[in-house]
């Protein structure tokens, strides 16, 4: 896993969270 800036990390987390929600899955990061 690569380290990214705080802003990039938040965008990635939001994308993952939305994808998991749309799939009806709970995701642990």
CHARMM-style PDB file with segment names, atoms N, HN, CA, C and O in Angstrom:
ATOM      1  N   UNK     1       0.843  -1.192   0.000  1.00  0.00      PROA
ATOM      2  CA  UNK     1       0.000   0.000   0.000  1.00  0.00      PROA
ATOM      3  C   UNK     1       0.880   1.244   0.000  1.00  0.00      PROA
ATOM      4  O   UNK     1       1.799   1.381   0.808  1.00  0.00      PROA
ATOM      5  N   UNK     2       0.575   2.131  -0.916  1.00  0.00      PROA
ATOM      6  HN  UNK     2      -0.171   2.019  -1.572  1.00  0.00      PROA
ATOM      7  CA  UNK     2       1.403   3.336  -1.015  1.00  0.00      PROA
ATOM      8  C   UNK     2       0.833   4.442  -0.137  1.00  0.00      PROA
ATOM      9  O   UNK     2      -0.365   4.480   0.144  1.00  0.00      PROA
ATOM     10  N   UNK     3       1.685   5.310   0.273  1.00  0.00      PROA
ATOM     11  HN  UNK     3       2.658   5.280   0.045  1.00  0.00      PROA
ATOM     12  CA  UNK     3       1.256   6.437   1.096  1.00  0.00      PROA
ATOM     13  C   UNK     3       0.913   7.616   0.192  1.00  0.00      PROA
ATOM     14  O   UNK     3       1.639   7.932  -0.752  1.00  0.00      PROA
ATOM     15  N   UNK     4      -0.205   8.255   0.502  1.00  0.00      PROA
ATOM     16  HN  UNK     4      -0.794   7.998   1.268  1.00  0.00      PROA
ATOM     17  CA  UNK     4      -0.660   9.384  -0.307  1.00  0.00      PROA
ATOM     18  C   UNK     4      -0.918  10.569   0.602  1.00  0.00      PROA
ATOM     19  O   UNK     4      -0.917  10.447   1.827  1.00  0.00      PROA
ATOM     20  N   UNK     5      -1.138  11.705  -0.012  1.00  0.00      PROA
ATOM     21  HN  UNK     5      -1.139  11.804  -1.007  1.00  0.00      PROA
ATOM     22  CA  UNK     5      -1.429  12.899   0.774  1.00  0.00      PROA
ATOM     23  C   UNK     5      -2.793  12.754   1.435  1.00  0.00      PROA
ATOM     24  O   UNK     5      -3.599  11.915   1.034  1.00  0.00      PROA
ATOM     25  N   UNK     6      -3.046  13.568   2.443  1.00  0.00      PROA
ATOM     26  HN  UNK     6      -2.391  14.249   2.770  1.00  0.00      PROA
ATOM     27  CA  UNK     6      -4.315  13.490   3.172  1.00  0.00      PROA
ATOM     28  C   UNK     6      -5.503  13.653   2.244  1.00  0.00      PROA
ATOM     29  O   UNK     6      -6.503  12.948   2.380  1.00  0.00      PROA
ATOM     30  N   UNK     7      -5.401  14.581   1.301  1.00  0.00      PROA
ATOM     31  HN  UNK     7      -4.589  15.154   1.191  1.00  0.00      PROA
ATOM     32  CA  UNK     7      -6.526  14.834   0.398  1.00  0.00      PROA
ATOM     33  C   UNK     7      -6.793  13.622  -0.484  1.00  0.00      PROA
ATOM     34  O   UNK     7      -7.942  13.217  -0.658  1.00  0.00      PROA
ATOM     35  N   UNK     8      -5.745  13.051  -1.034  1.00  0.00      PROA
ATOM     36  HN  UNK     8      -4.812  13.380  -0.892  1.00  0.00      PROA
ATOM     37  CA  UNK     8      -5.906  11.867  -1.878  1.00  0.00      PROA
ATOM     38  C   UNK     8      -6.496  10.718  -1.069  1.00  0.00      PROA
ATOM     39  O   UNK     8      -7.340   9.969  -1.560  1.00  0.00      PROA
ATOM     40  N   UNK     9      -6.044  10.589   0.168  1.00  0.00      PROA
ATOM     41  HN  UNK     9      -5.358  11.198   0.567  1.00  0.00      PROA
ATOM     42  CA  UNK     9      -6.522   9.500   1.009  1.00  0.00      PROA
ATOM     43  C   UNK     9      -8.015   9.649   1.273  1.00  0.00      PROA
ATOM     44  O   UNK     9      -8.760   8.670   1.225  1.00  0.00      PROA
ATOM     45  N   UNK    10      -8.453  10.879   1.552  1.00  0.00      PROA
ATOM     46  HN  UNK    10      -7.848  11.675   1.591  1.00  0.00      PROA
ATOM     47  CA  UNK    10      -9.871  11.109   1.816  1.00  0.00      PROA
ATOM     48  C   UNK    10     -10.706  10.799   0.584  1.00  0.00      PROA
ATOM     49  O   UNK    10     -11.784  10.215   0.697  1.00  0.00      PROA
ATOM     50  N   UNK    11     -10.221  11.185  -0.588  1.00  0.00      PROA
ATOM     51  HN  UNK    11      -9.346  11.660  -0.680  1.00  0.00      PROA
ATOM     52  CA  UNK    11     -10.965  10.914  -1.817  1.00  0.00      PROA
ATOM     53  C   UNK    11     -11.051   9.412  -2.065  1.00  0.00      PROA
ATOM     54  O   UNK    11     -12.101   8.905  -2.460  1.00  0.00      PROA
ATOM     55  N   UNK    12      -9.958   8.704  -1.837  1.00  0.00      PROA
ATOM     56  HN  UNK    12      -9.105   9.116  -1.516  1.00  0.00      PROA
ATOM     57  CA  UNK    12      -9.951   7.263  -2.038  1.00  0.00      PROA
ATOM     58  C   UNK    12     -10.890   6.591  -1.050  1.00  0.00      PROA
ATOM     59  O   UNK    12     -11.639   5.687  -1.421  1.00  0.00      PROA
ATOM     60  N   UNK    13     -10.856   7.029   0.211  1.00  0.00      PROA
ATOM     61  HN  UNK    13     -10.247   7.764   0.511  1.00  0.00      PROA
ATOM     62  CA  UNK    13     -11.719   6.432   1.236  1.00  0.00      PROA
ATOM     63  C   UNK    13     -13.178   6.674   0.898  1.00  0.00      PROA
ATOM     64  O   UNK    13     -14.009   5.778   1.049  1.00  0.00      PROA
ATOM     65  N   UNK    14     -13.498   7.883   0.440  1.00  0.00      PROA
ATOM     66  HN  UNK    14     -12.823   8.610   0.317  1.00  0.00      PROA
ATOM     67  CA  UNK    14     -14.878   8.205   0.064  1.00  0.00      PROA
ATOM     68  C   UNK    14     -15.320   7.304  -1.083  1.00  0.00      PROA
ATOM     69  O   UNK    14     -16.437   6.788  -1.071  1.00  0.00      PROA
ATOM     70  N   UNK    15     -14.449   7.113  -2.073  1.00  0.00      PROA
ATOM     71  HN  UNK    15     -13.542   7.533  -2.083  1.00  0.00      PROA
ATOM     72  CA  UNK    15     -14.782   6.274  -3.221  1.00  0.00      PROA
ATOM     73  C   UNK    15     -15.039   4.838  -2.774  1.00  0.00      PROA
ATOM     74  O   UNK    15     -16.010   4.211  -3.197  1.00  0.00      PROA
ATOM     75  N   UNK    16     -14.164   4.328  -1.918  1.00  0.00      PROA
ATOM     76  HN  UNK    16     -13.376   4.838  -1.574  1.00  0.00      PROA
ATOM     77  CA  UNK    16     -14.300   2.960  -1.433  1.00  0.00      PROA
ATOM     78  C   UNK    16     -15.572   2.816  -0.611  1.00  0.00      PROA
ATOM     79  O   UNK    16     -16.301   1.835  -0.755  1.00  0.00      PROA
ATOM     80  N   UNK    17     -15.837   3.794   0.251  1.00  0.00      PROA
ATOM     81  HN  UNK    17     -15.244   4.591   0.367  1.00  0.00      PROA
ATOM     82  CA  UNK    17     -17.015   3.737   1.104  1.00  0.00      PROA
ATOM     83  C   UNK    17     -18.291   3.738   0.262  1.00  0.00      PROA
ATOM     84  O   UNK    17     -19.221   2.976   0.526  1.00  0.00      PROA
ATOM     85  N   UNK    18     -18.324   4.598  -0.748  1.00  0.00      PROA
ATOM     86  HN  UNK    18     -17.569   5.217  -0.962  1.00  0.00      PROA
ATOM     87  CA  UNK    18     -19.509   4.677  -1.606  1.00  0.00      PROA
ATOM     88  C   UNK    18     -19.679   3.387  -2.398  1.00  0.00      PROA
ATOM     89  O   UNK    18     -20.799   2.911  -2.580  1.00  0.00      PROA
ATOM     90  N   UNK    19     -18.579   2.825  -2.864  1.00  0.00      PROA
ATOM     91  HN  UNK    19     -17.669   3.212  -2.716  1.00  0.00      PROA
ATOM     92  CA  UNK    19     -18.646   1.582  -3.623  1.00  0.00      PROA
ATOM     93  C   UNK    19     -19.156   0.454  -2.737  1.00  0.00      PROA
ATOM     94  O   UNK    19     -19.979  -0.356  -3.164  1.00  0.00      PROA
ATOM     95  N   UNK    20     -18.665   0.403  -1.502  1.00  0.00      PROA
ATOM     96  HN  UNK    20     -17.997   1.060  -1.154  1.00  0.00      PROA
ATOM     97  CA  UNK    20     -19.092  -0.641  -0.582  1.00  0.00      PROA
ATOM     98  C   UNK    20     -20.570  -0.468  -0.238  1.00  0.00      PROA
ATOM     99  O   UNK    20     -21.313  -1.447  -0.166  1.00  0.00      PROA
ATOM    100  N   UNK    21     -20.993   0.772  -0.027  1.00  0.00      PROA
ATOM    101  HN  UNK    21     -20.390   1.568  -0.086  1.00  0.00      PROA
ATOM    102  CA  UNK    21     -22.384   1.035   0.318  1.00  0.00      PROA
ATOM    103  C   UNK    21     -23.295   0.632  -0.834  1.00  0.00      PROA
ATOM    104  O   UNK    21     -24.339   0.018  -0.617  1.00  0.00      PROA
ATOM    105  N   UNK    22     -22.906   0.973  -2.049  1.00  0.00      PROA
ATOM    106  HN  UNK    22     -22.057   1.472  -2.226  1.00  0.00      PROA
ATOM    107  CA  UNK    22     -23.727   0.658  -3.213  1.00  0.00      PROA
ATOM    108  C   UNK    22     -23.812  -0.852  -3.406  1.00  0.00      PROA
ATOM    109  O   UNK    22     -24.792  -1.355  -3.954  1.00  0.00      PROA
ATOM    110  N   UNK    23     -22.800  -1.566  -2.963  1.00  0.00      PROA
ATOM    111  HN  UNK    23     -22.004  -1.157  -2.517  1.00  0.00      PROA
ATOM    112  CA  UNK    23     -22.785  -3.023  -3.092  1.00  0.00      PROA
ATOM    113  C   UNK    23     -23.455  -3.674  -1.889  1.00  0.00      PROA
ATOM    114  O   UNK    23     -23.622  -4.893  -1.858  1.00  0.00      PROA
ATOM    115  N   UNK    24     -23.838  -2.878  -0.905  1.00  0.00      PROA
ATOM    116  HN  UNK    24     -23.703  -1.887  -0.930  1.00  0.00      PROA
ATOM    117  CA  UNK    24     -24.505  -3.427   0.267  1.00  0.00      PROA
ATOM    118  C   UNK    24     -23.536  -4.187   1.156  1.00  0.00      PROA
ATOM    119  O   UNK    24     -23.925  -5.121   1.856  1.00  0.00      PROA
ATOM    120  N   UNK    25     -22.277  -3.783   1.126  1.00  0.00      PROA
ATOM    121  HN  UNK    25     -21.961  -3.024   0.557  1.00  0.00      PROA
ATOM    122  CA  UNK    25     -21.269  -4.480   1.922  1.00  0.00      PROA
ATOM    123  C   UNK    25     -20.668  -3.538   2.950  1.00  0.00      PROA
ATOM    124  O   UNK    25     -20.610  -2.325   2.749  1.00  0.00      PROA
ATOM    125  N   UNK    26     -20.226  -4.115   4.041  1.00  0.00      PROA
ATOM    126  HN  UNK    26     -20.272  -5.100   4.204  1.00  0.00      PROA
ATOM    127  CA  UNK    26     -19.501  -3.307   5.029  1.00  0.00      PROA
ATOM    128  C   UNK    26     -18.024  -3.585   4.803  1.00  0.00      PROA
ATOM    129  O   UNK    26     -17.614  -4.723   4.573  1.00  0.00      PROA
ATOM    130  N   UNK    27     -17.232  -2.517   4.875  1.00  0.00      PROA
ATOM    131  HN  UNK    27     -17.565  -1.592   5.062  1.00  0.00      PROA
ATOM    132  CA  UNK    27     -15.820  -2.654   4.520  1.00  0.00      PROA
ATOM    133  C   UNK    27     -14.941  -2.160   5.648  1.00  0.00      PROA
ATOM    134  O   UNK    27     -15.178  -1.092   6.214  1.00  0.00      PROA
ATOM    135  N   UNK    28     -13.913  -2.949   5.974  1.00  0.00      PROA
ATOM    136  HN  UNK    28     -13.720  -3.816   5.515  1.00  0.00      PROA
ATOM    137  CA  UNK    28     -12.949  -2.513   6.983  1.00  0.00      PROA
ATOM    138  C   UNK    28     -11.680  -2.109   6.265  1.00  0.00      PROA
ATOM    139  O   UNK    28     -11.175  -2.837   5.411  1.00  0.00      PROA
ATOM    140  N   UNK    29     -11.168  -0.942   6.618  1.00  0.00      PROA
ATOM    141  HN  UNK    29     -11.578  -0.351   7.312  1.00  0.00      PROA
ATOM    142  CA  UNK    29      -9.963  -0.443   5.946  1.00  0.00      PROA
ATOM    143  C   UNK    29      -8.814  -0.422   6.943  1.00  0.00      PROA
ATOM    144  OT1 UNK    29      -7.699  -0.036   6.592  1.00  0.00      PROA
TER     145      UNK     29
END
